[in-house]
Coordinates of C-alpha atoms in Angstrom, one line a residue:
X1 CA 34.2 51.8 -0.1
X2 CA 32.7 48.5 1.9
X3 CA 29.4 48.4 3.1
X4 CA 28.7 48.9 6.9
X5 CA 29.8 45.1 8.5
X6 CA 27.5 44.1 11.0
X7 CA 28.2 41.4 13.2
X8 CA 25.9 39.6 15.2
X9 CA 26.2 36.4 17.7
X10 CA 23.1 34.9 19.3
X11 CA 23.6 34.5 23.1
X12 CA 21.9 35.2 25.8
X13 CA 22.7 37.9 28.4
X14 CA 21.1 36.7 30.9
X15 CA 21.8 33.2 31.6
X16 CA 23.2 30.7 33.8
X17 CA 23.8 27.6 35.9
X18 CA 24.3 28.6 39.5
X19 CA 23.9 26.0 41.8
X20 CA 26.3 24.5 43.5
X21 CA 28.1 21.6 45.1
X22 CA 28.2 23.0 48.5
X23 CA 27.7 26.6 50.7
X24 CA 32.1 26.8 50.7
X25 CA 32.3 26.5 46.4
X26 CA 31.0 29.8 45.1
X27 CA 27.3 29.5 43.3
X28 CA 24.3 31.0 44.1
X29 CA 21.5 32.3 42.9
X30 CA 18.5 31.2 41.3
X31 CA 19.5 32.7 37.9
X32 CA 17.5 34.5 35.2
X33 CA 17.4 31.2 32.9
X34 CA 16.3 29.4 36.1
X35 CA 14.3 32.2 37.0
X36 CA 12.0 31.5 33.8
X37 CA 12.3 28.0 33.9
X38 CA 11.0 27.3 37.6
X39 CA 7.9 29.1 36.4
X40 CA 7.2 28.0 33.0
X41 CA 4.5 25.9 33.6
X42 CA 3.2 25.1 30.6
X43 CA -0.4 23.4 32.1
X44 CA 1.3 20.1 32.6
X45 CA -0.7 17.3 33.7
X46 CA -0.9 16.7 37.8
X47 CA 0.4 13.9 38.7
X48 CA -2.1 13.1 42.9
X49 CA 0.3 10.4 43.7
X50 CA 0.7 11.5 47.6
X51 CA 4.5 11.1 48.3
X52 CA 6.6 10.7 51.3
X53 CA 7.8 13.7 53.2
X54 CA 10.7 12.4 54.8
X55 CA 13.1 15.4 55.6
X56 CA 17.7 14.5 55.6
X57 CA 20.2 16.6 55.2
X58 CA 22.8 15.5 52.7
X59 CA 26.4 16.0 53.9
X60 CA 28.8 14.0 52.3
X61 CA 30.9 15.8 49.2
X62 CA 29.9 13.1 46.6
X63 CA 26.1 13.4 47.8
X64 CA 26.3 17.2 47.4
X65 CA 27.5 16.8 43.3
X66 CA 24.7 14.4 43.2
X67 CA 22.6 17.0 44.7
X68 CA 24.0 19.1 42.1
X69 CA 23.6 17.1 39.3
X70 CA 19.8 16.8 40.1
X71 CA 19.1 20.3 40.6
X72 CA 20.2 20.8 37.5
X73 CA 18.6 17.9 35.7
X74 CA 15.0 18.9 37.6
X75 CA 15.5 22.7 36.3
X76 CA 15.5 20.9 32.1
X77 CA 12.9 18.9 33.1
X78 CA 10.7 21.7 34.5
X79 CA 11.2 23.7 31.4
X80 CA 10.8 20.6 29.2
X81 CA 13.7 21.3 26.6
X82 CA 15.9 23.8 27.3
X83 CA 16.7 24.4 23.6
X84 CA 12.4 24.9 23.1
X85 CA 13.6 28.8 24.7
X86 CA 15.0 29.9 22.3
X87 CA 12.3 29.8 19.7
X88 CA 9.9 31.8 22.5
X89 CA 9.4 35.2 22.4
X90 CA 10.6 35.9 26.3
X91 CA 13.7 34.4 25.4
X92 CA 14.3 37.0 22.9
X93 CA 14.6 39.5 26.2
X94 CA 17.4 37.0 27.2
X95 CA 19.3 36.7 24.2
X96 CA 22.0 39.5 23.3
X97 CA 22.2 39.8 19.5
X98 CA 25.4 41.6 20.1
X99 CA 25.8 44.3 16.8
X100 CA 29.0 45.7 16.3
X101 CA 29.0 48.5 13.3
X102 CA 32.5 49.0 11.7
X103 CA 33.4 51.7 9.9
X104 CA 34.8 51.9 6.3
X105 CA 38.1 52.5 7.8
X106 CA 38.0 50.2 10.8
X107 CA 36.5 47.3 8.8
X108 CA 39.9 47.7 6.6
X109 CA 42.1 48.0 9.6
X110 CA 40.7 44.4 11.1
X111 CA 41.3 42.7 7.5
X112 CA 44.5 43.6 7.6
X113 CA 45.7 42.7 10.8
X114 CA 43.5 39.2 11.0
X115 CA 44.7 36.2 10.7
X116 CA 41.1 34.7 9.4
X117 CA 39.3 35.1 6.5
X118 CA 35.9 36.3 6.6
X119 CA 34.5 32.6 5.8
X120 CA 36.8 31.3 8.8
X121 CA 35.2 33.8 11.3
X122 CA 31.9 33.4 9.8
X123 CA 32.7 29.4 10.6
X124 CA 33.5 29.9 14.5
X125 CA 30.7 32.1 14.6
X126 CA 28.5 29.0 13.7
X127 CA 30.5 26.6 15.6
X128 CA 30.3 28.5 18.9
X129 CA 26.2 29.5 18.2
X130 CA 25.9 25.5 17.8
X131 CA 27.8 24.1 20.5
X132 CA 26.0 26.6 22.6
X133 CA 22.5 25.7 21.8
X134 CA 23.9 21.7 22.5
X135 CA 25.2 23.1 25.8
X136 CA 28.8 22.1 24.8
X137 CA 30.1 25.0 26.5
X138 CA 33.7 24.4 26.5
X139 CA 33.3 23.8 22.2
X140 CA 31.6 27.2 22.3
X141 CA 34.4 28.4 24.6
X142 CA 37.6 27.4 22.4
X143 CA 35.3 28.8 19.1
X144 CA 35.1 31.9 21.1
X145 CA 38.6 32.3 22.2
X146 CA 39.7 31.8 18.9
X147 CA 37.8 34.9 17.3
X148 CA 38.6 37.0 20.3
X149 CA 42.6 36.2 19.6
X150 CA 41.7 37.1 15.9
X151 CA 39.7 40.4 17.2
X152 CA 41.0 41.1 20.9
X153 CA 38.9 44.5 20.8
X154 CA 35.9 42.9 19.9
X155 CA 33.2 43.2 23.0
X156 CA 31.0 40.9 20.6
X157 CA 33.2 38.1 21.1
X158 CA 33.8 39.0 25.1
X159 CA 30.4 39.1 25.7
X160 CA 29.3 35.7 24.2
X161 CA 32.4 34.3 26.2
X162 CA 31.6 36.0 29.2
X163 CA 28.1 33.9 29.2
X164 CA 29.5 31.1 28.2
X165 CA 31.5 31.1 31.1
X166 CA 29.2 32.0 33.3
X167 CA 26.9 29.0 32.3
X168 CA 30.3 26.9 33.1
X169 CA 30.4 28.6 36.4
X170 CA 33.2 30.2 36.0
X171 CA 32.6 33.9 36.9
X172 CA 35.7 35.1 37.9
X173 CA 36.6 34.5 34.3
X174 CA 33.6 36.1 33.1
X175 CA 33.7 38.9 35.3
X176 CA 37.0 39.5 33.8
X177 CA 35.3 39.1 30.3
X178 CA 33.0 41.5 31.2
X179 CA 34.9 43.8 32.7
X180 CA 36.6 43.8 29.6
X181 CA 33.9 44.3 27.1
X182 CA 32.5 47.8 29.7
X183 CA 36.4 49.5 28.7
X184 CA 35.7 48.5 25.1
X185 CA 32.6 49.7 24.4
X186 CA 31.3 53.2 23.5
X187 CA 30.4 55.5 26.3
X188 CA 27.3 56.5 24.7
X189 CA 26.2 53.2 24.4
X190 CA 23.9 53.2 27.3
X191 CA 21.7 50.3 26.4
X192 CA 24.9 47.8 25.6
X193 CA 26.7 49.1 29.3
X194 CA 23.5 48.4 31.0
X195 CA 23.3 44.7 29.1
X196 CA 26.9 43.9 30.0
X197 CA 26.8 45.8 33.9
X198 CA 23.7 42.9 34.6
X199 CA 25.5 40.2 33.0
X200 CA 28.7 41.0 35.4
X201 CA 26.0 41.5 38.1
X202 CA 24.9 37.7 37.4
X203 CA 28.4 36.8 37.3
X204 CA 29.0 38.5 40.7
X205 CA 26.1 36.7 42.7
X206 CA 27.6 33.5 41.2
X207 CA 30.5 33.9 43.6
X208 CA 28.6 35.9 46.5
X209 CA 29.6 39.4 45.7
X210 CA 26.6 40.8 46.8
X211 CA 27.5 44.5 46.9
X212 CA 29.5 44.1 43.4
X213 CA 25.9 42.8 42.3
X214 CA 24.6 45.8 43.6
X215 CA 26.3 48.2 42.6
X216 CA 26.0 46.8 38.6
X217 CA 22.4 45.9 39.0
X218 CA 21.3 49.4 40.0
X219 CA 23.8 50.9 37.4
X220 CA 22.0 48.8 34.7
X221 CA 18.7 50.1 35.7
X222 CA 19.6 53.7 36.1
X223 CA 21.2 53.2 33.0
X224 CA 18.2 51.8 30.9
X225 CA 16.2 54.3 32.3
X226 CA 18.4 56.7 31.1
X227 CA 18.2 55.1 27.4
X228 CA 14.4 55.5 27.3
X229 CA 14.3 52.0 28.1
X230 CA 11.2 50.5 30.4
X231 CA 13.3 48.4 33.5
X232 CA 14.0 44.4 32.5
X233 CA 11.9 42.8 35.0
X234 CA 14.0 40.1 35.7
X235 CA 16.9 42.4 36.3
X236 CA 14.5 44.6 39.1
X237 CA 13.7 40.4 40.6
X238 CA 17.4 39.6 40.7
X239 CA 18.3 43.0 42.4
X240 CA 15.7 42.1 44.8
X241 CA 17.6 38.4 45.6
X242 CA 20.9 40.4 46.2
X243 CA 19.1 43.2 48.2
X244 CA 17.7 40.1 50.3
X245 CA 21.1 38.5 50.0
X246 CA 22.2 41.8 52.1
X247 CA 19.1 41.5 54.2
X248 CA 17.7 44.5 53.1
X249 CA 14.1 42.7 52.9
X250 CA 12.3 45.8 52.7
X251 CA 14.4 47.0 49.5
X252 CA 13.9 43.4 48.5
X253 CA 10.2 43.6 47.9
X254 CA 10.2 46.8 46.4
X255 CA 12.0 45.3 43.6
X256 CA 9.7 42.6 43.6
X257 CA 6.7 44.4 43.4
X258 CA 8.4 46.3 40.6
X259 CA 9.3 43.4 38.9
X260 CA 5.6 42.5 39.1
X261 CA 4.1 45.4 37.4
X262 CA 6.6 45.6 35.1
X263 CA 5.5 41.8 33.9
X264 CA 2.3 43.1 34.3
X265 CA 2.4 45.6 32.0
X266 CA 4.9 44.2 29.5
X267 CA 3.9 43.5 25.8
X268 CA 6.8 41.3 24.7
X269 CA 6.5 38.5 26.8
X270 CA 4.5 36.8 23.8
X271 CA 4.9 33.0 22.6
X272 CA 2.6 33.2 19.0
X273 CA -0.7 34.6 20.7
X274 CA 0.0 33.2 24.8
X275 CA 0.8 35.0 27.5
X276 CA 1.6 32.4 29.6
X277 CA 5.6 33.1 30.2
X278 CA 5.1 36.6 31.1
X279 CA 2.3 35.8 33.7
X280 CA 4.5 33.3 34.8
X281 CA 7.4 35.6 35.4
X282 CA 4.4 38.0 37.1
X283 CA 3.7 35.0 39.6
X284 CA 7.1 34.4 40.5
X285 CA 7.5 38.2 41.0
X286 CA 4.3 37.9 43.2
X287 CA 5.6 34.8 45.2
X288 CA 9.1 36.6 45.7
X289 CA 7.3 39.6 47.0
X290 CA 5.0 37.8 49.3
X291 CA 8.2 35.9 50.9
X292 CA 9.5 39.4 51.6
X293 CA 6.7 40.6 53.3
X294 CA 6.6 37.6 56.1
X295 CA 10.4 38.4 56.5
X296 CA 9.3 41.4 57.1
X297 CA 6.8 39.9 59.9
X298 CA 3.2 40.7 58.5
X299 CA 2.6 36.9 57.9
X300 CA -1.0 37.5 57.3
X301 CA -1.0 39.6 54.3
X302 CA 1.9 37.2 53.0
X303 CA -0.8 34.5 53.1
X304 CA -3.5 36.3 51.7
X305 CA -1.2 37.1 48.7
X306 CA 0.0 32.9 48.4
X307 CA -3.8 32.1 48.3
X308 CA -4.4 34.5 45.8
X309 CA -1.2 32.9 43.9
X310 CA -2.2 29.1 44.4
X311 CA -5.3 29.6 42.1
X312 CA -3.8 32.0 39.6
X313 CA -0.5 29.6 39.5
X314 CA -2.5 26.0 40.1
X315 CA 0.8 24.3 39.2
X316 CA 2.8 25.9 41.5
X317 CA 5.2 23.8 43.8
X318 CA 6.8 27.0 45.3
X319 CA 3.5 28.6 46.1
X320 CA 2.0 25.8 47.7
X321 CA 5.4 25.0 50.2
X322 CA 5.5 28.3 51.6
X323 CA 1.6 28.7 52.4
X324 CA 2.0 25.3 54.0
X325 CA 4.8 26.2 55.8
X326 CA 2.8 30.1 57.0
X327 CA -0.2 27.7 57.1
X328 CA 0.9 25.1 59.5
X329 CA 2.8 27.9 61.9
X330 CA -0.4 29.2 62.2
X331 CA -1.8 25.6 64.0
X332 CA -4.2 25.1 60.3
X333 CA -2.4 21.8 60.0
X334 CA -5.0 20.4 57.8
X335 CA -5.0 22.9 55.3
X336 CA -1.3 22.6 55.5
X337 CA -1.0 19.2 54.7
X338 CA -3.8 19.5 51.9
X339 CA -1.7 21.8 50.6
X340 CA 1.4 19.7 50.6
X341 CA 0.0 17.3 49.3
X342 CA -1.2 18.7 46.3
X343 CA 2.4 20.4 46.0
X344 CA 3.6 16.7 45.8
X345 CA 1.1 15.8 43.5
X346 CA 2.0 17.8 41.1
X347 CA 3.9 17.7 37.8
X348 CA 6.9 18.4 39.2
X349 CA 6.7 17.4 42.8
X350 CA 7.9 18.5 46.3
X351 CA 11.3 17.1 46.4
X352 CA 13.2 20.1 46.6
X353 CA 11.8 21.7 48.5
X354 CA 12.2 19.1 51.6
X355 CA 15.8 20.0 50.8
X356 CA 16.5 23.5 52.9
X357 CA 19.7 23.6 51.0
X358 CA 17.9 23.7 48.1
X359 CA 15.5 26.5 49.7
X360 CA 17.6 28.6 51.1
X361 CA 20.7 29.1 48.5
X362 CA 19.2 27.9 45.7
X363 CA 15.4 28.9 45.7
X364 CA 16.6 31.8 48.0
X365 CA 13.7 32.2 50.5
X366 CA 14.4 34.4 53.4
X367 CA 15.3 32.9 56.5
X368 CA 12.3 32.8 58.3
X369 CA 10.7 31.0 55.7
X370 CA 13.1 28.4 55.4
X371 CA 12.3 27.9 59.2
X372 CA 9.0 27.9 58.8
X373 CA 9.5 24.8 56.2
X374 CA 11.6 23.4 58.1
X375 CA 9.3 22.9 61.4
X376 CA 7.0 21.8 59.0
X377 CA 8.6 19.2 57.9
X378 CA 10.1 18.4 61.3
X379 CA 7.7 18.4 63.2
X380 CA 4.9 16.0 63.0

């Protein structure tokens, strides 16, 4: 009799690139990856140069790719080195080390039908865990197709392709990969169905199916729950953005607030002995739920909340735009540009955010907020 085979492939659940060229080609949200790298801070030096505050709106389609391109480029640069997440504690939350257990029998069956060796498959394995940490996405792709042809009832090899392609941005495809992967799977396997129903949820905001997202998101955490399982707190954040996404802003910062004191209370969230990613992922929680509540019209408690935020998160871009923006609507237009001009002055600066393109579908601020920027940086 063999042993028990199991087979593992590091990638993450949650991850992805969703920004987009332009509001009519599907992208989206601000994803789980992005999600931790906005607000990985990492106490970076400030950098008080005051900048300009001159507000345009791109239009043209190769100014939108270049918009793109540095969305993209800022999120790797706000995070440092991308690869540096992998070797963090949080990210081990994000990465799926997907275990499939095959059976005497089963393990037998597969040798006999596949076409690759065990050294072969061990080899793609590597290939596609290597491309994909070197962001060679369509390398980790092909490696990946390759071992699903060998084992097309593998939801190990689905799954890793599925976030592959969503980091490629293309979710139909991975939606289909997921999809996939939820038939295969045991139905027992609660914990695995709630893993793959918020990686389809991703997939689904990636291409504005807000209800689709819905629907998997609240699946995944009824699910976990279900397992024994405390709720992911980025997964209660994200339901919150598609909950806000259907303008349901009072839902929206329920999950927030959940996310929050689920960060809160998390013991995970470790780097060696800091703390500093899962207070960071409790801030953005904060910020999020703060947002919500002057969507919701009680614009003084948001900004009570924001100035708690601006001296628990001091390098904070995204805090200090939005209490500028509640600041300045509320005729304080010296604290407002104070504020603003610290935001500039910092690390990362404020470019982005004089981009409401960026704010609204990207950052995903409700839209009073992103009016409330945008007088601010209008009107002058």
């Amino acid at each position: 009799h063999r042993h028990t085979q199991r087979i593992r492939i590091m990638f993450r659940t949650v991850s992805s690139q969703l920004a987009g060229p332009s509001q009519t080609t599907p992208s989206s949200s601000h994803s789980f990856r992005k999600q931790r790298e906005h607000y990985c801070f990492h106490n970076q030096n400030r950098n008080r140069k005051s900048r300009s505050r001159d507000f345009s709106v791109t239009s043209s389609v190769k100014e939108e790719e270049e918009k793109e391109k540095e969305y993209d480029g800022e999120y790797q640069r706000q995070h440092i080195n991308r690869r540096q997440m992998t070797l963090s504690a949080l990210v081990s939350t994000t990465l799926a080390f997907v275990s499939t257990t095959v059976s005497t029998e089963s393990a037998f069956a597969a040798v006999t039908k596949s076409s690759l060796t065990d050294e072969e498959v061990y080899d793609l394995q590597s290939v596609a865990a290597d491309a994909y940490n070197r962001q060679d996405f369509t390398k980790a792709k092909e490696a990946l197709t390759k071992l699903i042809e060998n084992e097309p009832e593998s939801a190990s090899w689905l799954e890793g392709r599925a976030q592959v392609l969503v980091d490629q941005k293309q979710f139909k495809e991975a939606i289909s990969d997921y999809s996939r992967c939820l038939e295969i799977i045991p139905t027992k396997d609660l914990g695995a169905e709630a893993r793959l129903r918020a990686g389809r949820a991703l997939a689904e905001e990636g291409i504005y199916q807000w209800e689709p997202a819905l629907v998997d998101y609240n699946r995944a955490l009824e699910l976990a729950t279900t397992a024994g399982f405390r709720p992911d707190p980025y997964v209660l954040n994200s339901r919150g953005n598609v909950r806000g996404s259907l303008n349901d802003w009072k839902g929206a910062k329920e999950d927030y607030e959940g996310a929050f004191a689920a960060f809160q209370s998390a013991s995970g969230f470790r780097n060696g002995s800091s703390t500093t990613q899962r207070l960071d992922g409790a801030i953005y929680a904060r910020s999020n739920a703060a947002l919500a509540t002057a969507e919701l019209g009680d614009a003084d408690s948001a900004i009570k909340e924001l100035e708690g935020l601006v001296r628990r998160a001091p390098n904070s871009t995204d805090v200090r735009a939005a209490l500028a923006a509640l600041y300045w609507e509320q005729g304080k237009r010296e604290s407002a540009e104070d504020l603003w001009n610290d935001a500039c002055g910092l690390y990362f600066g404020c470019a982005q955010y004089k981009d409401l393109d960026f704010v609204r579908r990207i950052r995903r601020w409700p839209p009073s907020m992103v009016s409330r920027l945008e007088n601010f940086l209008q009107v002058r």
